[in-house]
Short mmCIF file of C-alpha atoms in Angstrom, two decimals:
data_model
loop_
_atom_site.label_atom_id
_atom_site.label_comp_id
_atom_site.label_asym_id
_atom_site.label_seq_id
_atom_site.Cartn_x
_atom_site.Cartn_y
_atom_site.Cartn_z
CA UNK A 1 19.73 -13.05 11.59
CA UNK A 2 18.09 -13.62 8.19
CA UNK A 3 14.80 -11.94 7.31
CA UNK A 4 13.09 -15.34 7.29
CA UNK A 5 14.40 -16.37 10.73
CA UNK A 6 13.45 -12.95 12.12
CA UNK A 7 9.90 -13.41 10.85
CA UNK A 8 9.76 -16.90 12.30
CA UNK A 9 10.92 -15.65 15.70
CA UNK A 10 8.36 -12.86 16.02
CA UNK A 11 5.48 -14.96 14.61
CA UNK A 12 6.21 -17.94 16.84
CA UNK A 13 3.51 -18.70 19.39
CA UNK A 14 0.28 -18.82 17.34
CA UNK A 15 -0.42 -22.04 15.51
CA UNK A 16 -3.94 -21.20 14.39
CA UNK A 17 -5.60 -20.91 11.02
CA UNK A 18 -6.36 -17.54 9.43
CA UNK A 19 -8.11 -16.52 6.23
CA UNK A 20 -6.71 -13.37 4.62
CA UNK A 21 -9.23 -11.85 2.22
CA UNK A 22 -8.64 -9.16 -0.41
CA UNK A 23 -10.39 -7.66 -3.41
CA UNK A 24 -8.78 -6.66 -6.70
CA UNK A 25 -5.35 -5.18 -6.00
CA UNK A 26 -2.34 -4.23 -8.08
CA UNK A 27 -0.31 -2.50 -5.40
CA UNK A 28 0.20 -2.04 -1.70
CA UNK A 29 -2.61 -4.21 -0.30
CA UNK A 30 -1.53 -7.25 -2.28
CA UNK A 31 2.12 -6.77 -1.34
CA UNK A 32 1.15 -6.36 2.31
CA UNK A 33 -0.86 -9.59 2.35
CA UNK A 34 1.99 -11.51 0.69
CA UNK A 35 4.36 -10.20 3.36
CA UNK A 36 1.97 -11.07 6.19
CA UNK A 37 1.26 -14.52 4.79
CA UNK A 38 4.97 -15.27 4.50
CA UNK A 39 5.62 -14.21 8.09
CA UNK A 40 2.65 -16.10 9.54
CA UNK A 41 3.53 -19.31 7.69
CA UNK A 42 7.15 -19.04 8.85
CA UNK A 43 5.86 -18.89 12.43
CA UNK A 44 3.69 -21.98 12.13
CA UNK A 45 0.25 -20.58 11.32
CA UNK A 46 -1.97 -22.08 8.65
CA UNK A 47 -2.82 -19.35 6.13
CA UNK A 48 -5.44 -19.30 3.40
CA UNK A 49 -5.51 -16.28 1.10
CA UNK A 50 -8.81 -15.63 -0.68
CA UNK A 51 -9.13 -13.14 -3.50
CA UNK A 52 -9.31 -12.74 -7.28
CA UNK A 53 -7.19 -15.15 -9.32
CA UNK A 54 -5.32 -12.18 -10.80
CA UNK A 55 -4.00 -11.22 -7.37
CA UNK A 56 -2.36 -14.61 -6.86
CA UNK A 57 -0.88 -14.40 -10.33
CA UNK A 58 0.67 -11.02 -9.49
CA UNK A 59 1.66 -11.48 -5.84
CA UNK A 60 2.34 -15.25 -5.76
CA UNK A 61 0.59 -15.93 -2.45
CA UNK A 62 1.13 -19.67 -2.82
CA UNK A 63 4.88 -19.06 -2.99
CA UNK A 64 4.67 -17.87 0.64
CA UNK A 65 3.47 -21.33 1.72
CA UNK A 66 -0.13 -20.18 1.99
CA UNK A 67 -3.09 -21.91 0.38
CA UNK A 68 -4.95 -19.81 -2.20
CA UNK A 69 -8.68 -20.08 -2.90
CA UNK A 70 -10.24 -17.90 -5.62
CA UNK A 71 -12.91 -15.48 -4.38
CA UNK A 72 -13.60 -12.94 -7.10
CA UNK A 73 -14.15 -9.50 -5.54
CA UNK A 74 -13.88 -6.70 -8.12
CA UNK A 75 -12.90 -3.17 -7.20
CA UNK A 76 -16.52 -1.96 -7.36
CA UNK A 77 -19.68 -3.65 -6.01
CA UNK A 78 -21.55 -5.80 -8.53
CA UNK A 79 -24.39 -8.35 -8.37
CA UNK A 80 -21.64 -10.98 -8.45
CA UNK A 81 -20.78 -10.08 -4.84
CA UNK A 82 -23.34 -12.71 -3.83
CA UNK A 83 -21.14 -15.37 -5.43
CA UNK A 84 -18.13 -14.01 -3.56
CA UNK A 85 -20.03 -14.25 -0.26
CA UNK A 86 -21.02 -17.85 -1.04
CA UNK A 87 -17.45 -18.77 -2.01
CA UNK A 88 -16.09 -17.29 1.22
CA UNK A 89 -18.69 -19.14 3.30
CA UNK A 90 -17.49 -22.42 1.82
CA UNK A 91 -13.93 -21.63 2.90
CA UNK A 92 -15.06 -20.61 6.38
CA UNK A 93 -16.95 -23.87 6.86
CA UNK A 94 -13.56 -25.49 7.38
CA UNK A 95 -11.17 -25.23 10.35
CA UNK A 96 -10.58 -21.47 10.48
CA UNK A 97 -9.82 -19.53 13.68
CA UNK A 98 -9.76 -15.91 12.44
CA UNK A 99 -10.95 -14.05 9.34
CA UNK A 100 -8.94 -10.97 8.36
CA UNK A 101 -10.28 -8.87 5.48
CA UNK A 102 -8.17 -6.12 3.93
CA UNK A 103 -9.93 -3.09 2.47
CA UNK A 104 -13.57 -2.07 2.39
CA UNK A 105 -14.55 -4.26 -0.57
CA UNK A 106 -13.18 -7.40 1.06
CA UNK A 107 -14.49 -6.23 4.42
CA UNK A 108 -18.03 -5.93 3.07
CA UNK A 109 -17.96 -9.42 1.56
CA UNK A 110 -16.65 -10.81 4.86
CA UNK A 111 -19.28 -8.93 6.87
CA UNK A 112 -22.10 -10.17 4.61
CA UNK A 113 -20.81 -13.73 4.98
CA UNK A 114 -21.44 -13.41 8.74
CA UNK A 115 -18.57 -15.68 9.78
CA UNK A 116 -18.83 -17.59 13.03
CA UNK A 117 -15.13 -16.82 13.51
CA UNK A 118 -13.83 -13.47 14.81
CA UNK A 119 -13.63 -10.91 12.01
CA UNK A 120 -10.80 -8.38 11.68
CA UNK A 121 -10.96 -5.72 8.96
CA UNK A 122 -8.07 -3.45 8.03
CA UNK A 123 -8.99 -0.04 6.64
CA UNK A 124 -6.36 0.71 3.97
CA UNK A 125 -8.11 3.61 2.26
CA UNK A 126 -10.50 6.44 2.97
CA UNK A 127 -13.77 6.93 1.08
CA UNK A 128 -13.15 9.84 -1.30
CA UNK A 129 -15.87 9.30 -3.90
CA UNK A 130 -19.03 11.38 -3.99
CA UNK A 131 -22.46 10.65 -5.42
CA UNK A 132 -24.02 7.21 -5.38
CA UNK A 133 -20.68 5.41 -5.20
CA UNK A 134 -19.67 7.45 -2.17
CA UNK A 135 -22.97 6.78 -0.43
CA UNK A 136 -22.65 3.05 -1.06
CA UNK A 137 -19.08 3.07 0.24
CA UNK A 138 -20.06 4.87 3.42
CA UNK A 139 -22.92 2.41 3.91
CA UNK A 140 -20.40 -0.43 3.57
CA UNK A 141 -18.11 1.27 6.09
CA UNK A 142 -20.87 1.31 8.71
CA UNK A 143 -21.74 -2.36 8.19
CA UNK A 144 -18.10 -3.37 8.44
CA UNK A 145 -17.43 -1.24 11.51
CA UNK A 146 -20.33 -2.79 13.41
CA UNK A 147 -19.77 -6.42 12.44
CA UNK A 148 -15.99 -6.65 12.84
CA UNK A 149 -14.62 -7.59 16.24
CA UNK A 150 -11.61 -5.39 15.57
CA UNK A 151 -11.07 -2.61 13.05
CA UNK A 152 -7.48 -1.82 12.15
CA UNK A 153 -6.50 1.47 10.55
CA UNK A 154 -3.36 1.86 8.48
CA UNK A 155 -3.23 5.50 9.62
CA UNK A 156 -4.60 7.46 12.57
CA UNK A 157 -7.32 9.17 10.54
CA UNK A 158 -8.68 5.78 9.48
CA UNK A 159 -8.84 4.67 13.12
CA UNK A 160 -10.75 7.84 13.96
CA UNK A 161 -13.14 7.18 11.08
CA UNK A 162 -13.83 3.62 12.22
CA UNK A 163 -14.60 4.81 15.76
CA UNK A 164 -16.88 7.58 14.47
CA UNK A 165 -19.07 5.14 12.55
CA UNK A 166 -19.46 2.58 15.29
CA UNK A 167 -16.43 0.28 15.52
CA UNK A 168 -16.41 -1.47 18.88
CA UNK A 169 -12.62 -1.82 18.92
CA UNK A 170 -10.41 0.23 16.57
CA UNK A 171 -6.62 0.18 16.62
CA UNK A 172 -3.72 1.60 14.68
CA UNK A 173 -1.90 -1.00 12.60
CA UNK A 174 0.84 0.59 10.47
CA UNK A 175 1.57 -1.36 7.31
CA UNK A 176 5.28 -1.88 6.76
CA UNK A 177 6.59 -1.56 3.25
CA UNK A 178 8.22 -4.76 1.99
CA UNK A 179 11.96 -4.29 1.84
CA UNK A 180 13.20 -3.10 -1.54
CA UNK A 181 15.75 -5.33 -3.22
CA UNK A 182 19.20 -3.92 -3.81
CA UNK A 183 19.36 -1.90 -7.01
CA UNK A 184 20.82 -3.99 -9.82
CA UNK A 185 21.94 -1.08 -11.98
CA UNK A 186 24.08 1.95 -11.29
CA UNK A 187 22.70 5.46 -11.13
CA UNK A 188 24.39 6.22 -14.45
CA UNK A 189 22.87 3.17 -16.13
CA UNK A 190 19.35 4.02 -14.99
CA UNK A 191 19.66 7.60 -16.16
CA UNK A 192 21.10 6.48 -19.49
CA UNK A 193 17.97 4.37 -20.12
CA UNK A 194 15.91 7.56 -20.19
CA UNK A 195 18.45 9.83 -21.87
CA UNK A 196 19.06 11.92 -18.75
CA UNK A 197 22.20 14.07 -18.93
CA UNK A 198 24.59 14.07 -15.94
CA UNK A 199 23.46 17.56 -14.85
CA UNK A 200 19.77 17.01 -15.62
CA UNK A 201 17.32 16.36 -12.74
CA UNK A 202 15.39 13.07 -12.75
CA UNK A 203 12.08 13.16 -10.86
CA UNK A 204 10.17 9.97 -10.04
CA UNK A 205 6.65 9.10 -8.94
CA UNK A 206 5.36 5.55 -8.52
CA UNK A 207 1.77 4.52 -8.02
CA UNK A 208 -1.43 3.29 -9.59
CA UNK A 209 -2.74 5.51 -12.36
CA UNK A 210 -5.95 6.49 -10.60
CA UNK A 211 -7.69 9.82 -9.95
CA UNK A 212 -6.82 9.62 -6.24
CA UNK A 213 -3.13 9.97 -7.13
CA UNK A 214 -3.81 13.36 -8.77
CA UNK A 215 -1.21 13.00 -11.46
CA UNK A 216 -3.05 15.82 -13.21
CA UNK A 217 -1.48 18.14 -10.61
CA UNK A 218 1.97 16.80 -11.48
CA UNK A 219 1.28 17.25 -15.20
CA UNK A 220 0.26 20.88 -14.72
CA UNK A 221 3.32 21.66 -12.64
CA UNK A 222 5.69 19.75 -14.93
CA UNK A 223 4.48 21.66 -17.99
CA UNK A 224 6.10 24.74 -16.48
CA UNK A 225 9.40 22.99 -15.84
CA UNK A 226 10.31 23.10 -19.52
CA UNK A 227 11.72 26.59 -18.88
CA UNK A 228 14.25 25.26 -16.36
CA UNK A 229 17.87 24.88 -17.41
CA UNK A 230 18.37 22.02 -17.77
CA UNK A 231 14.72 20.84 -17.82
CA UNK A 232 14.00 17.86 -15.56
CA UNK A 233 12.91 14.46 -16.79
CA UNK A 234 9.83 13.19 -14.95
CA UNK A 235 8.97 9.49 -14.79
CA UNK A 236 5.71 7.96 -13.57
CA UNK A 237 5.78 4.20 -13.00
CA UNK A 238 2.47 2.41 -12.64
CA UNK A 239 -0.59 1.17 -14.47
CA UNK A 240 -4.27 1.80 -14.00
CA UNK A 241 -7.51 3.21 -15.37
CA UNK A 242 -6.23 6.78 -15.77
CA UNK A 243 -3.56 5.89 -18.33
CA UNK A 244 -5.29 7.16 -21.48
CA UNK A 245 -6.58 10.51 -20.12
CA UNK A 246 -3.27 11.08 -18.38
CA UNK A 247 -1.32 10.41 -21.57
CA UNK A 248 -3.60 12.81 -23.42
CA UNK A 249 -3.08 15.53 -20.80
CA UNK A 250 0.70 15.10 -20.95
CA UNK A 251 0.66 15.43 -24.72
CA UNK A 252 -1.68 18.43 -24.71
CA UNK A 253 0.55 20.56 -22.47
CA UNK A 254 3.86 19.02 -23.62
CA UNK A 255 4.82 18.13 -20.07
CA UNK A 256 8.28 16.45 -19.81
CA UNK A 257 6.75 13.27 -18.38
CA UNK A 258 7.21 9.66 -19.46
CA UNK A 259 4.67 7.03 -18.42
CA UNK A 260 6.59 3.83 -17.78
CA UNK A 261 3.71 1.46 -17.06
CA UNK A 262 4.13 -1.24 -14.44
CA UNK A 263 7.75 -1.63 -13.33
CA UNK A 264 9.42 -4.21 -11.14
CA UNK A 265 12.67 -2.23 -10.81
CA UNK A 266 11.58 0.55 -8.45
CA UNK A 267 14.83 0.18 -6.50
CA UNK A 268 16.76 0.90 -9.69
CA UNK A 269 14.56 3.86 -10.59
CA UNK A 270 15.10 5.36 -7.13
CA UNK A 271 18.85 4.86 -7.48
CA UNK A 272 18.75 7.15 -10.50
CA UNK A 273 16.33 9.75 -9.10
CA UNK A 274 17.08 13.18 -7.64
CA UNK A 275 13.59 13.72 -6.21
CA UNK A 276 10.56 11.54 -5.41
CA UNK A 277 7.08 13.01 -5.82
CA UNK A 278 3.69 12.10 -4.32
CA UNK A 279 0.71 14.22 -5.38
CA UNK A 280 -2.23 12.20 -3.99
CA UNK A 281 -5.47 13.55 -2.56
CA UNK A 282 -5.13 11.01 0.24
CA UNK A 283 -2.80 8.22 1.38
CA UNK A 284 -2.36 6.16 4.53
CA UNK A 285 1.23 4.84 4.60
CA UNK A 286 1.84 4.91 0.88
CA UNK A 287 4.27 2.32 -0.32
CA UNK A 288 6.30 4.61 -2.56
CA UNK A 289 6.62 7.22 0.20
CA UNK A 290 8.25 4.58 2.36
CA UNK A 291 10.44 3.29 -0.46
CA UNK A 292 11.73 6.79 -1.24
CA UNK A 293 12.77 7.51 2.34
CA UNK A 294 14.26 4.04 2.77
CA UNK A 295 16.36 4.80 -0.32
CA UNK A 296 17.48 8.22 0.92
CA UNK A 297 15.80 10.04 -1.98
CA UNK A 298 14.43 13.50 -1.08
CA UNK A 299 10.64 13.51 -1.16
CA UNK A 300 8.00 16.12 -1.96
CA UNK A 301 4.56 14.88 -0.93
CA UNK A 302 1.08 16.16 -0.22
CA UNK A 303 0.14 16.75 3.43
CA UNK A 304 -2.80 14.33 3.42
CA UNK A 305 -4.01 11.33 5.41
CA UNK A 306 -1.20 9.50 7.16
CA UNK A 307 1.69 11.02 5.22
CA UNK A 308 2.56 13.79 7.74
CA UNK A 309 2.70 11.34 10.66
CA UNK A 310 4.71 8.93 8.50
CA UNK A 311 7.43 11.30 7.29
CA UNK A 312 7.66 13.89 10.08
CA UNK A 313 10.26 16.51 9.08
CA UNK A 314 11.97 14.18 6.62
CA UNK A 315 10.09 15.42 3.53
CA UNK A 316 8.76 18.62 2.04
CA UNK A 317 4.98 18.65 2.38
CA UNK A 318 2.69 20.67 0.12
CA UNK A 319 -1.08 21.17 0.04
CA UNK A 320 -3.06 18.77 -2.16
CA UNK A 321 -4.46 19.88 -5.52
CA UNK A 322 -2.01 22.80 -5.67
CA UNK A 323 0.26 22.72 -8.75
CA UNK A 324 1.83 26.06 -7.84
CA UNK A 325 2.91 24.76 -4.42
CA UNK A 326 4.35 21.62 -5.99
CA UNK A 327 6.18 23.74 -8.57
CA UNK A 328 7.75 25.96 -5.89
CA UNK A 329 8.82 23.03 -3.74
CA UNK A 330 10.48 21.22 -6.65
CA UNK A 331 12.26 24.31 -7.96
CA UNK A 332 13.51 25.22 -4.47
CA UNK A 333 14.90 21.73 -3.83
CA UNK A 334 16.53 21.37 -7.22
CA UNK A 335 18.32 24.66 -6.57
CA UNK A 336 19.60 23.57 -3.15
CA UNK A 337 22.01 20.62 -3.15
CA UNK A 338 22.64 20.93 0.59
CA UNK A 339 18.97 20.73 1.49
CA UNK A 340 18.39 17.73 -0.76
CA UNK A 341 21.27 15.90 0.89
CA UNK A 342 19.91 16.76 4.35
CA UNK A 343 16.45 15.50 3.42
CA UNK A 344 18.00 12.28 2.18
CA UNK A 345 19.74 11.77 5.53
CA UNK A 346 16.58 12.62 7.47
CA UNK A 347 14.60 10.20 5.33
CA UNK A 348 16.93 7.32 6.10
CA UNK A 349 16.78 8.12 9.80
CA UNK A 350 12.99 8.39 9.78
CA UNK A 351 12.61 5.12 7.90
CA UNK A 352 14.65 3.44 10.62
CA UNK A 353 11.90 4.25 13.16
CA UNK A 354 9.10 2.58 11.22
CA UNK A 355 7.77 -0.89 12.06
CA UNK A 356 9.45 -3.65 10.10
CA UNK A 357 7.64 -6.42 8.28
CA UNK A 358 8.51 -8.72 11.19
CA UNK A 359 7.01 -6.30 13.71
CA UNK A 360 3.88 -5.95 11.60
CA UNK A 361 3.44 -9.72 11.65
CA UNK A 362 4.12 -9.82 15.39
CA UNK A 363 1.33 -7.30 16.00
CA UNK A 364 -1.10 -9.44 14.03
CA UNK A 365 0.01 -12.61 15.81
CA UNK A 366 -0.78 -10.96 19.14
CA UNK A 367 -4.17 -9.84 17.86
CA UNK A 368 -5.07 -13.29 16.48
CA UNK A 369 -4.00 -14.95 19.71
CA UNK A 370 -6.21 -12.49 21.59
CA UNK A 371 -9.22 -13.43 19.44
CA UNK A 372 -8.52 -17.17 19.21
CA UNK A 373 -6.60 -18.07 22.39
CA UNK A 374 -7.23 -21.76 21.88
CA UNK A 375 -4.87 -21.64 18.92
CA UNK A 376 -1.87 -20.48 20.97
CA UNK A 377 0.95 -23.01 20.79
CA UNK A 378 3.04 -23.47 23.95
CA UNK A 379 6.71 -22.65 23.48
CA UNK A 380 8.64 -25.61 22.15
CA UNK A 381 5.64 -27.40 20.67
CA UNK A 382 6.43 -28.57 17.15
CA UNK A 383 4.53 -27.15 14.19
CA UNK A 384 1.88 -29.62 13.04
CA UNK A 385 -0.05 -27.77 10.35
CA UNK A 386 0.30 -28.83 6.74
CA UNK A 387 0.86 -25.67 4.73
CA UNK A 388 -0.27 -27.19 1.48
CA UNK A 389 -0.35 -25.15 -1.68
CA UNK A 390 -3.68 -26.55 -2.88
#
């Protein structure tokens, strides 16, 4: 069965109209919404994605068969949020059965719009900021929790948080990583691009360059790896606001790290890697964590958020903000070929237990049908919605 027919099969049975709302995104949230939109459209639902124009340019929501309407929601609250609320209200004045906001920024805009339709909000991230920004974020959390019919958490700790601040109905909704394409280049070709010798370790981390990812911890640990023989090559793929300070830190301590910027060939990079690294302060079901295990690449990750429940015993977990622990874990694994191979096998097995994209869509279809039962299409009824790309 093809991936498209599988999605159609599991999504079949709900012929309603849903608005998927997101704020600025360059990573996992945007990819998740594109995956969900594709699956819902394949099953006969009418899907409108609302978000910043830049997100449609990056994730091609209209290519899924969904309609896209610009609603500019920046990463941080601004006075322009009032315009976003007004724009969303105009969309919701049409024939919409369910509103599903992804992330706290989109969730706040949706909550302030006070839709007449049922509101679902998915918590993708925890509030980590302190000071005024942290207080505002926690205020937004409480508003969202109390106005949404259903709160979905991408990890168990997010579900617990939603319940603690007043959510009437909070549920776990694991976000499946979109399937990686097959690597186009050989391991040798990838390693040759970065001048990696056959016996030299290649370490890879992929993610947005943001303080939450704690790449400063990786830089500190990597600076000490210059004394290894041979010294590893460390690659970080991703873009974001921390690029300049991170580049300066790498230069200052002469860490053997190359910043690659945004890459679309993560499958190739993983094919050439000996270890995958995640050093974040917090993650739910981080995309790169899933990609590494799906690829059979041994992973060292921080024991934060949803990562332990995601990986089980299929990765080496270290405390967050601990360069010494990261250093020990990497050195131990690079010295133990047998253990790396075993972790690779465990990773593949663990990845096989995770929900697929089709199962993620099926969960949402059941939830939407629960909230908007009038939109359920009896089996065998032809699809009648026009999935225009307007």
